[in-house]
Tab-separated table of C-alpha atoms and ligand atoms in Angstrom:
chain	number	residue	atom	x	y	z
A	1	MET	CA	0.000	0.000	0.000
A	2	LYS	CA	2.801	2.311	1.013
A	3	ARG	CA	4.568	1.465	-2.191
A	4	ILE	CA	1.508	2.183	-4.350
A	5	GLY	CA	1.163	5.523	-2.599
A	6	ALA	CA	4.766	6.369	-3.364
A	7	LEU	CA	4.301	5.386	-7.001
A	8	LEU	CA	1.164	7.480	-7.220
A	9	LEU	CA	2.982	10.431	-5.747
A	10	ALA	CA	5.888	9.983	-8.164
A	11	SER	CA	3.553	9.887	-11.156
A	12	LEU	CA	1.692	12.957	-9.907
A	13	ILE	CA	4.989	14.812	-9.625
A	14	ALA	CA	5.954	13.643	-13.110
A	15	ALA	CA	2.597	14.804	-14.487
A	16	SER	CA	2.930	18.262	-12.998
A	17	ALA	CA	6.499	18.470	-14.253
A	18	ALA	CA	5.335	17.418	-17.711
A	19	ALA	CA	3.103	20.432	-17.825
A	20	GLN	CA	6.026	22.698	-17.115
A	21	THR	CA	7.198	24.831	-20.015
A	22	VAL	CA	9.877	27.484	-19.718
A	23	LYS	CA	9.227	30.286	-22.185
A	24	ILE	CA	12.116	32.338	-23.494
A	25	GLY	CA	11.426	35.534	-25.433
A	26	VAL	CA	13.808	36.201	-28.309
A	27	VAL	CA	14.018	39.606	-30.014
A	28	ASN	CA	16.422	39.212	-32.919
A	29	THR	CA	16.995	40.642	-36.420
A	30	PHE	CA	15.637	38.370	-39.147
A	31	SER	CA	15.151	40.874	-41.987
A	32	GLY	CA	17.117	43.632	-43.708
A	33	PRO	CA	20.860	43.758	-44.458
A	34	ASN	CA	21.782	42.264	-41.046
A	35	ALA	CA	19.339	39.339	-41.186
A	36	SER	CA	22.202	36.854	-40.801
A	37	PHE	CA	22.175	37.649	-37.060
A	38	GLY	CA	18.654	36.281	-36.641
A	39	GLU	CA	19.186	33.343	-38.932
A	40	LEU	CA	22.459	32.199	-37.373
A	41	GLY	CA	21.379	32.969	-33.816
A	42	ASP	CA	18.216	30.939	-34.259
A	43	LYS	CA	20.119	28.055	-35.831
A	44	ALA	CA	22.580	28.064	-32.928
A	45	MET	CA	19.841	28.030	-30.275
A	46	LYS	CA	17.977	25.210	-31.978
A	47	LEU	CA	21.115	23.169	-32.503
A	48	TYR	CA	22.033	23.569	-28.819
A	49	MET	CA	18.536	22.485	-27.796
A	50	LYS	CA	18.661	19.460	-30.073
A	51	LEU	CA	22.075	18.301	-28.904
A	52	HIS	CA	21.372	18.923	-25.203
A	53	ALA	CA	17.714	17.867	-25.074
A	54	ASN	CA	18.390	15.220	-22.446
A	55	GLU	CA	20.015	17.715	-20.082
A	56	LEU	CA	16.755	19.399	-19.096
A	57	PRO	CA	15.086	18.129	-15.898
A	58	ALA	CA	12.547	15.396	-16.624
A	59	GLY	CA	9.279	16.789	-17.940
A	60	VAL	CA	10.587	20.338	-18.441
A	61	LYS	CA	10.160	21.804	-21.894
A	62	LEU	CA	11.759	24.885	-23.348
A	63	GLU	CA	9.812	27.078	-25.741
A	64	LEU	CA	11.348	29.905	-27.749
A	65	VAL	CA	8.963	32.753	-28.570
A	66	THR	CA	10.864	34.475	-31.356
A	67	ARG	CA	10.253	37.940	-32.844
A	68	ASP	CA	11.876	39.966	-35.641
A	69	ASP	CA	12.791	43.578	-34.838
A	70	GLY	CA	13.810	44.216	-38.466
A	71	GLY	CA	17.129	45.916	-37.614
A	72	PRO	CA	18.088	49.021	-35.656
A	73	ASN	CA	14.578	49.915	-34.560
A	74	PRO	CA	14.266	50.702	-30.819
A	75	ASP	CA	10.508	51.397	-30.821
A	76	LYS	CA	9.748	48.096	-32.477
A	77	ALA	CA	12.159	46.179	-30.219
A	78	LYS	CA	10.594	47.731	-27.147
A	79	GLN	CA	7.065	46.910	-28.271
A	80	LEU	CA	8.023	43.294	-29.018
A	81	ALA	CA	9.777	42.850	-25.672
A	82	GLN	CA	6.792	44.368	-23.876
A	83	GLU	CA	4.426	41.894	-25.548
A	84	LEU	CA	6.707	38.981	-24.749
A	85	ILE	CA	6.831	39.980	-21.091
A	86	VAL	CA	3.198	40.959	-20.546
A	87	ARG	CA	1.249	38.745	-22.915
A	88	ASP	CA	3.453	35.708	-23.462
A	89	LYS	CA	4.756	35.774	-19.874
A	90	VAL	CA	8.284	34.751	-20.819
A	91	SER	CA	10.749	33.967	-18.025
A	92	LEU	CA	13.505	35.967	-19.639
A	93	VAL	CA	14.256	37.982	-22.752
A	94	THR	CA	17.278	37.410	-24.972
A	95	GLY	CA	18.544	38.697	-28.323
A	96	ALA	CA	19.246	42.382	-29.124
A	97	VAL	CA	21.559	42.636	-32.110
A	98	PHE	CA	21.562	46.425	-32.159
A	99	THR	CA	22.577	48.688	-29.298
A	100	PRO	CA	19.609	51.095	-29.659
A	101	ASN	CA	17.262	48.105	-29.373
A	102	ALA	CA	19.031	46.821	-26.258
A	103	LEU	CA	18.841	50.284	-24.678
A	104	ALA	CA	15.100	50.430	-25.422
A	105	ILE	CA	14.466	47.033	-23.802
A	106	ALA	CA	16.645	47.736	-20.714
A	107	PRO	CA	14.053	49.729	-18.685
A	108	LEU	CA	11.410	47.058	-19.358
A	109	ALA	CA	13.668	44.398	-17.850
A	110	THR	CA	14.191	46.597	-14.779
A	111	GLU	CA	10.490	47.312	-14.395
A	112	ALA	CA	9.362	43.716	-14.896
A	113	LYS	CA	12.359	42.363	-12.929
A	114	ILE	CA	13.206	39.798	-15.554
A	115	PRO	CA	16.670	38.858	-16.820
A	116	PHE	CA	17.672	40.248	-20.208
A	117	LEU	CA	20.467	38.219	-21.790
A	118	VAL	CA	22.125	40.356	-24.478
A	119	ILE	CA	23.676	38.141	-27.143
A	120	ASN	CA	25.042	40.833	-29.404
A	121	ALA	CA	24.677	44.625	-28.848
A	122	GLY	CA	28.299	45.632	-28.160
A	123	THR	CA	28.345	49.221	-26.918
A	124	SER	CA	30.044	49.215	-23.511
A	125	VAL	CA	27.352	51.252	-21.778
A	126	VAL	CA	24.576	48.685	-22.491
A	127	THR	CA	25.120	46.603	-19.337
A	128	THR	CA	24.937	49.703	-17.138
A	129	ARG	CA	21.373	50.441	-18.229
A	130	SER	CA	19.699	47.742	-16.152
A	131	PRO	CA	20.812	45.513	-13.255
A	132	TYR	CA	18.870	42.745	-15.056
A	133	ILE	CA	21.133	42.785	-18.120
A	134	VAL	CA	23.815	40.140	-18.576
A	135	ARG	CA	25.853	40.201	-21.793
A	136	ASP	CA	27.634	37.137	-23.191
A	137	SER	CA	28.685	38.621	-26.557
A	138	PHE	CA	31.470	41.242	-26.650
A	139	THR	CA	32.184	44.937	-26.461
A	140	LEU	CA	33.757	46.977	-29.234
A	141	TRP	CA	36.326	48.155	-26.688
A	142	GLN	CA	37.397	44.510	-26.211
A	143	SER	CA	38.370	44.150	-29.870
A	144	SER	CA	39.287	47.697	-30.916
A	145	TYR	CA	41.566	48.566	-27.995
A	146	PRO	CA	44.000	45.664	-28.562
A	147	LEU	CA	43.648	46.328	-32.312
A	148	GLY	CA	44.919	49.883	-31.751
A	149	GLN	CA	47.848	48.610	-29.686
A	150	TRP	CA	48.786	46.078	-32.347
A	151	ALA	CA	48.311	48.549	-35.229
A	152	ALA	CA	50.695	51.084	-33.672
A	153	LYS	CA	53.484	48.517	-33.905
A	154	LYS	CA	52.914	48.106	-37.657
A	155	TYR	CA	51.605	51.404	-38.978
A	156	LYS	CA	52.465	55.079	-38.442
A	157	ARG	CA	49.340	56.756	-39.824
A	158	ALA	CA	45.777	55.516	-39.423
A	159	TYR	CA	42.311	56.695	-40.407
A	160	THR	CA	39.038	55.523	-38.827
A	161	LEU	CA	35.670	55.017	-40.517
A	162	VAL	CA	32.731	53.906	-38.361
A	163	SER	CA	28.942	53.684	-38.361
A	164	ASP	CA	27.585	56.759	-36.634
A	165	TYR	CA	26.051	55.217	-33.508
A	166	GLY	CA	27.056	53.622	-30.181
A	167	PRO	CA	29.297	50.721	-31.195
A	168	GLY	CA	30.898	52.816	-33.973
A	169	HIS	CA	31.712	55.571	-31.510
A	170	ASP	CA	33.141	52.977	-29.097
A	171	ALA	CA	35.274	51.326	-31.808
A	172	GLU	CA	36.595	54.739	-32.875
A	173	ALA	CA	37.368	55.850	-29.300
A	174	ALA	CA	38.980	52.562	-28.243
A	175	PHE	CA	41.141	52.258	-31.357
A	176	THR	CA	42.196	55.905	-31.288
A	177	GLU	CA	43.077	55.885	-27.599
A	178	ALA	CA	45.208	52.757	-27.867
A	179	PHE	CA	46.804	53.672	-31.215
A	180	LYS	CA	47.845	57.148	-30.094
A	181	ALA	CA	49.050	56.025	-26.675
A	182	ALA	CA	51.378	53.580	-28.447
A	183	GLY	CA	52.785	56.325	-30.671
A	184	GLY	CA	50.522	56.113	-33.749
A	185	GLN	CA	49.252	59.170	-35.590
A	186	LEU	CA	45.570	59.516	-36.410
A	187	VAL	CA	45.253	61.338	-39.733
A	188	GLY	CA	41.466	61.427	-39.974
A	189	SER	CA	38.194	59.967	-38.805
A	190	VAL	CA	34.774	59.821	-40.396
A	191	ARG	CA	31.371	58.578	-39.261
A	192	VAL	CA	28.929	57.195	-41.824
A	193	PRO	CA	25.141	56.751	-41.556
A	194	LEU	CA	24.110	53.462	-39.935
A	195	GLN	CA	21.559	52.544	-42.587
A	196	ASN	CA	22.289	52.077	-46.309
A	197	PRO	CA	25.482	54.101	-46.477
A	198	ASP	CA	27.189	54.750	-49.816
A	199	PHE	CA	30.810	54.218	-48.845
A	200	ALA	CA	32.356	55.627	-52.039
A	201	PRO	CA	32.631	59.326	-51.094
A	202	TYR	CA	34.034	58.444	-47.659
A	203	MET	CA	36.549	55.973	-49.061
A	204	GLN	CA	37.713	58.593	-51.576
A	205	ARG	CA	38.417	60.978	-48.699
A	206	VAL	CA	40.373	58.264	-46.916
A	207	LYS	CA	42.401	57.512	-50.032
A	208	ASP	CA	43.321	61.184	-50.460
A	209	ALA	CA	44.673	61.284	-46.878
A	210	LYS	CA	47.085	58.404	-47.708
A	211	PRO	CA	47.011	56.581	-44.355
A	212	ASP	CA	48.932	53.330	-43.838
A	213	ALA	CA	45.838	51.715	-42.327
A	214	LEU	CA	42.097	52.231	-42.335
A	215	MET	CA	40.195	50.960	-39.280
A	216	VAL	CA	36.540	50.254	-40.079
A	217	PHE	CA	33.570	49.302	-37.911
A	218	ILE	CA	30.158	48.655	-39.428
A	219	PRO	CA	27.521	46.177	-38.188
A	220	ALA	CA	28.336	42.684	-39.477
A	221	GLY	CA	26.366	41.247	-42.377
A	222	LYS	CA	25.970	42.404	-45.961
A	223	THR	CA	27.318	45.864	-45.064
A	224	ALA	CA	30.737	44.276	-44.460
A	225	THR	CA	30.840	43.010	-48.042
A	226	SER	CA	29.851	46.408	-49.336
A	227	VAL	CA	32.763	48.008	-47.406
A	228	MET	CA	35.149	45.433	-48.812
A	229	LYS	CA	34.005	45.953	-52.407
A	230	THR	CA	34.160	49.767	-52.261
A	231	PHE	CA	37.603	49.579	-50.644
A	232	ALA	CA	38.820	47.517	-53.595
A	233	ASP	CA	36.900	49.349	-56.352
A	234	LEU	CA	38.275	52.731	-55.341
A	235	GLY	CA	41.804	51.340	-55.360
A	236	LEU	CA	42.647	51.806	-51.675
A	237	ALA	CA	44.372	48.438	-51.458
A	238	SER	CA	46.469	49.153	-54.543
A	239	ALA	CA	47.300	52.597	-53.097
A	240	GLY	CA	48.882	50.772	-50.144
A	241	VAL	CA	46.156	51.302	-47.520
A	242	HIS	CA	45.716	48.332	-45.164
A	243	LEU	CA	42.165	47.549	-44.088
A	244	ILE	CA	41.863	46.576	-40.412
A	245	GLY	CA	39.057	46.439	-37.858
A	246	PRO	CA	37.147	44.450	-35.285
A	247	GLY	CA	35.999	41.108	-36.723
A	248	ASP	CA	32.598	42.509	-37.689
A	249	ILE	CA	34.171	43.557	-41.041
A	250	THR	CA	35.198	39.995	-41.922
A	251	THR	CA	32.229	38.165	-40.403
A	252	ASP	CA	32.681	34.463	-41.193
A	253	GLU	CA	29.435	33.862	-43.091
A	254	GLU	CA	30.085	36.756	-45.521
A	255	LEU	CA	33.644	35.782	-46.508
A	256	PRO	CA	32.505	33.714	-49.512
A	257	ASN	CA	30.580	36.769	-50.818
A	258	MET	CA	33.560	39.091	-50.387
A	259	GLY	CA	35.963	37.274	-52.645
A	260	ASP	CA	39.704	37.743	-52.755
A	261	VAL	CA	39.561	41.464	-51.879
A	262	ALA	CA	39.290	40.287	-48.281
A	263	LEU	CA	42.626	38.433	-48.430
A	264	GLY	CA	45.149	39.869	-45.975
A	265	VAL	CA	42.623	41.907	-43.988
A	266	MET	CA	43.699	41.882	-40.330
A	267	THR	CA	41.171	41.971	-37.510
A	268	VAL	CA	40.992	41.438	-33.752
A	269	PHE	CA	37.991	39.476	-32.472
A	270	HIS	CA	36.844	36.846	-29.992
A	271	TYR	CA	35.557	34.251	-32.456
A	272	SER	CA	36.496	32.712	-35.784
A	273	ALA	CA	34.787	29.704	-37.340
A	274	ALA	CA	38.259	28.678	-38.531
A	275	ALA	CA	39.733	28.469	-35.018
A	276	ASP	CA	41.290	25.081	-34.381
A	277	ARG	CA	40.390	24.730	-30.682
A	278	PRO	CA	38.837	21.271	-30.218
A	279	ALA	CA	35.638	22.791	-28.781
A	280	ASN	CA	35.287	24.916	-31.911
A	281	LYS	CA	36.011	22.024	-34.230
A	282	ARG	CA	33.235	20.039	-32.543
A	283	PHE	CA	30.886	23.028	-32.761
A	284	VAL	CA	31.538	23.704	-36.460
A	285	GLU	CA	31.308	20.004	-37.313
A	286	ALA	CA	27.936	19.674	-35.558
A	287	TRP	CA	26.754	22.833	-37.302
A	288	LYS	CA	27.709	21.639	-40.764
A	289	LYS	CA	26.184	18.230	-40.122
A	290	GLU	CA	22.900	19.929	-39.221
A	291	TYR	CA	22.830	22.811	-41.695
A	292	GLY	CA	25.044	21.690	-44.585
A	293	ALA	CA	28.668	22.194	-45.618
A	294	ASN	CA	27.988	25.680	-47.002
A	295	SER	CA	26.536	27.077	-43.786
A	296	THR	CA	29.076	28.692	-41.435
A	297	PRO	CA	28.504	29.818	-37.866
A	298	ASN	CA	29.806	33.253	-36.876
A	299	PHE	CA	30.224	35.258	-33.660
A	300	ALA	CA	26.457	35.817	-33.420
A	301	ALA	CA	25.947	32.052	-33.571
A	302	VAL	CA	28.489	31.425	-30.835
A	303	ALA	CA	26.920	34.088	-28.569
A	304	ALA	CA	23.505	32.461	-29.042
A	305	TRP	CA	25.025	29.012	-28.430
A	306	ASP	CA	26.773	30.085	-25.218
A	307	GLY	CA	23.630	32.007	-24.210
A	308	MET	CA	21.604	28.834	-24.539
A	309	ALA	CA	24.162	27.027	-22.378
A	310	MET	CA	23.619	29.716	-19.725
A	311	ILE	CA	19.852	29.291	-19.951
A	312	TYR	CA	20.182	25.495	-19.641
A	313	THR	CA	22.325	25.929	-16.528
A	314	ALA	CA	19.685	28.208	-14.972
A	315	ILE	CA	16.906	25.744	-15.801
A	316	ARG	CA	18.816	22.737	-14.470
A	317	GLU	CA	19.881	24.417	-11.245
A	318	GLN	CA	16.292	25.512	-10.521
A	319	LYS	CA	14.712	22.272	-11.709
A	320	GLY	CA	12.673	24.057	-14.347
A	321	LYS	CA	11.127	26.761	-12.163
A	322	LEU	CA	12.871	30.005	-13.000
A	323	ASP	CA	13.080	32.647	-10.326
A	324	PRO	CA	14.326	35.910	-11.891
A	325	GLU	CA	16.782	36.852	-9.124
A	326	ARG	CA	18.209	33.340	-8.890
A	327	THR	CA	18.518	33.159	-12.694
A	328	LEU	CA	20.352	36.475	-12.696
A	329	ASP	CA	22.705	35.200	-10.006
A	330	ILE	CA	23.430	32.011	-11.952
A	331	PHE	CA	24.137	34.060	-15.101
A	332	LYS	CA	26.419	36.432	-13.176
A	333	HIS	CA	28.603	33.582	-11.975
A	334	TRP	CA	28.486	31.514	-15.148
A	335	LYS	CA	31.679	30.400	-16.815
A	336	ASN	CA	32.818	27.917	-19.423
A	337	PRO	CA	36.521	27.082	-19.798
A	338	ASP	CA	35.758	25.385	-23.111
A	339	SER	CA	33.489	27.524	-25.310
A	340	PRO	CA	34.066	27.383	-29.090
A	341	ARG	CA	35.650	30.845	-28.635
A	342	GLY	CA	37.972	29.716	-25.812
A	343	PRO	CA	37.560	30.202	-22.058
A	344	ILE	CA	34.751	32.620	-21.160
A	345	ALA	CA	33.146	33.934	-17.975
A	346	ILE	CA	30.677	36.559	-16.886
A	347	ASP	CA	32.192	39.223	-14.624
A	348	PRO	CA	29.764	39.240	-11.665
A	349	GLU	CA	30.556	42.889	-10.929
A	350	THR	CA	29.693	44.273	-14.356
A	351	ARG	CA	27.572	41.398	-15.751
A	352	ASP	CA	29.710	41.604	-18.897
A	353	ILE	CA	31.659	38.944	-20.776
A	354	VAL	CA	35.322	38.161	-20.061
A	355	GLN	CA	37.107	36.492	-22.974
A	356	ASN	CA	40.220	36.228	-25.143
A	357	GLU	CA	40.827	38.384	-28.198
A	358	TYR	CA	42.646	36.964	-31.192
A	359	LEU	CA	44.553	38.629	-34.020
A	360	ARG	CA	43.359	37.104	-37.287
A	361	GLU	CA	44.203	37.362	-40.980
A	362	VAL	CA	41.911	36.487	-43.860
A	363	ARG	CA	43.692	33.698	-45.722
A	364	LYS	CA	42.711	30.874	-48.021
A	365	VAL	CA	42.349	27.537	-46.277
A	366	ASN	CA	41.546	24.616	-48.573
A	367	GLY	CA	40.521	27.103	-51.259
A	368	GLN	CA	38.117	29.014	-48.993
A	369	LEU	CA	38.516	32.350	-47.256
A	370	ALA	CA	38.888	32.045	-43.498
A	371	ASN	CA	39.726	34.220	-40.477
A	372	VAL	CA	42.913	32.443	-39.430
A	373	GLU	CA	43.827	33.106	-35.804
A	374	ILE	CA	47.477	34.088	-35.550
A	375	GLU	CA	47.953	35.183	-31.974
A	376	THR	CA	46.027	35.653	-28.733
A	377	VAL	CA	46.460	39.406	-28.187
A	378	ALA	CA	44.486	39.559	-24.933
A	379	GLN	CA	43.629	36.856	-22.414
A	380	ALA	CA	40.554	36.864	-20.164
A	381	LEU	CA	39.965	40.471	-21.137
A	382	LYS	CA	37.298	42.432	-19.261
A	383	ASP	CA	35.598	45.314	-21.054
A	384	PRO	CA	38.456	47.867	-21.220
A	385	TRP	CA	36.020	50.796	-21.165
A	386	LYS	CA	34.764	49.718	-17.761
A	387	GLU	CA	38.272	48.960	-16.534
A	388	LEU	CA	39.780	52.264	-17.719
A	389	LYS	CA	36.899	54.554	-16.837
A	390	LYS	CA	36.021	52.892	-13.573
A	391	GLY	CA	34.730	55.377	-11.037
A	392	LYS	CA	34.909	58.293	-13.474
B	1	PHB	C1	25.425	46.903	-32.060
B	1	PHB	O1	24.484	47.606	-32.502
B	1	PHB	O2	25.773	46.969	-30.873
B	1	PHB	C2	26.174	46.026	-33.000
B	1	PHB	C3	25.549	45.578	-34.175
B	1	PHB	C4	26.263	44.783	-35.072
B	1	PHB	C5	27.591	44.442	-34.809
B	1	PHB	C6	28.193	44.872	-33.626
B	1	PHB	C7	27.489	45.671	-32.724
B	1	PHB	O3	28.295	43.710	-35.696
């Protein structure tokens, strides 16, 4: 009798657990020139869920409620996040490719007291806008500061060209500060419109200034290919200008569309699909098995992948019942010594990502363009903006 009772109890518990679904709201960019973020982020999340399905507590299901913000569009992003929180009652919100979108969602996370896991938006200030934000992606200061230090060893005169908004301003400031401090001379800087820029007139100006190097930041995606093509068409490469930047300008999935003009471009970044770390080889192999040999993950995919690993940890540790404060605490102390991008951790003080930065060169590997990692230029790097400006 006792035994039957215990069995009954166990099956009742199982039944209630079976009804348990954790809803995650995703606001990502699935349309426009930067649609690769949404596509690759979604693929990464789904692949993680498929490969780790048996790691959820018994009976717990995970449901992604996914929305397209269409690009840099804060009003739309805010409205979508609001609906996800109020109507769909998601346990947390993730996504945010563009900084203005992340900034628009930040106060909602604070008000609703729900964690907001930023898997792209890279302006340093983002994480300071809500105590509920945790970012697992990158900051532009993380890539552009070491890039400036490296560039000063190779080039005397540099020019900067950036998209005229948060991450562009950060890339410009970080590069300039590091480049000048190491003895480089900045001969010019220009900011271009975020949406649909025609790069030709700006590139002409750069060419006339005859710098040794041009540092570019634009949001990754098709825009990167357009930069590359204009750079070549206007003869900057043949005039001896070296194109450098954070890895957004040589984003892995666009390399096949860029063609040989990308060869030799040097970047600093935290992720390359060509990296030969075993964890990355396993990741890329699983990706290609699932999505085909011609599909390549990029940094947005790896941020979504690691983000899903964080979400799985929070679900496991709370047995499927997510408490916002506990989830936030788990995120803040999360680390993985073996991400496809190398060792990573969240800094509990700033809720920002700590990771390595690699110097890479676009080279041909087995006939295909790849970001080949040459050197680790920074290890376990915290956001330099926060480190340098602390308390100011
Ligand atoms: C951003 O808006 O923060 C952003 C967008 C695209 C990138 C990097 C940063 O490639």
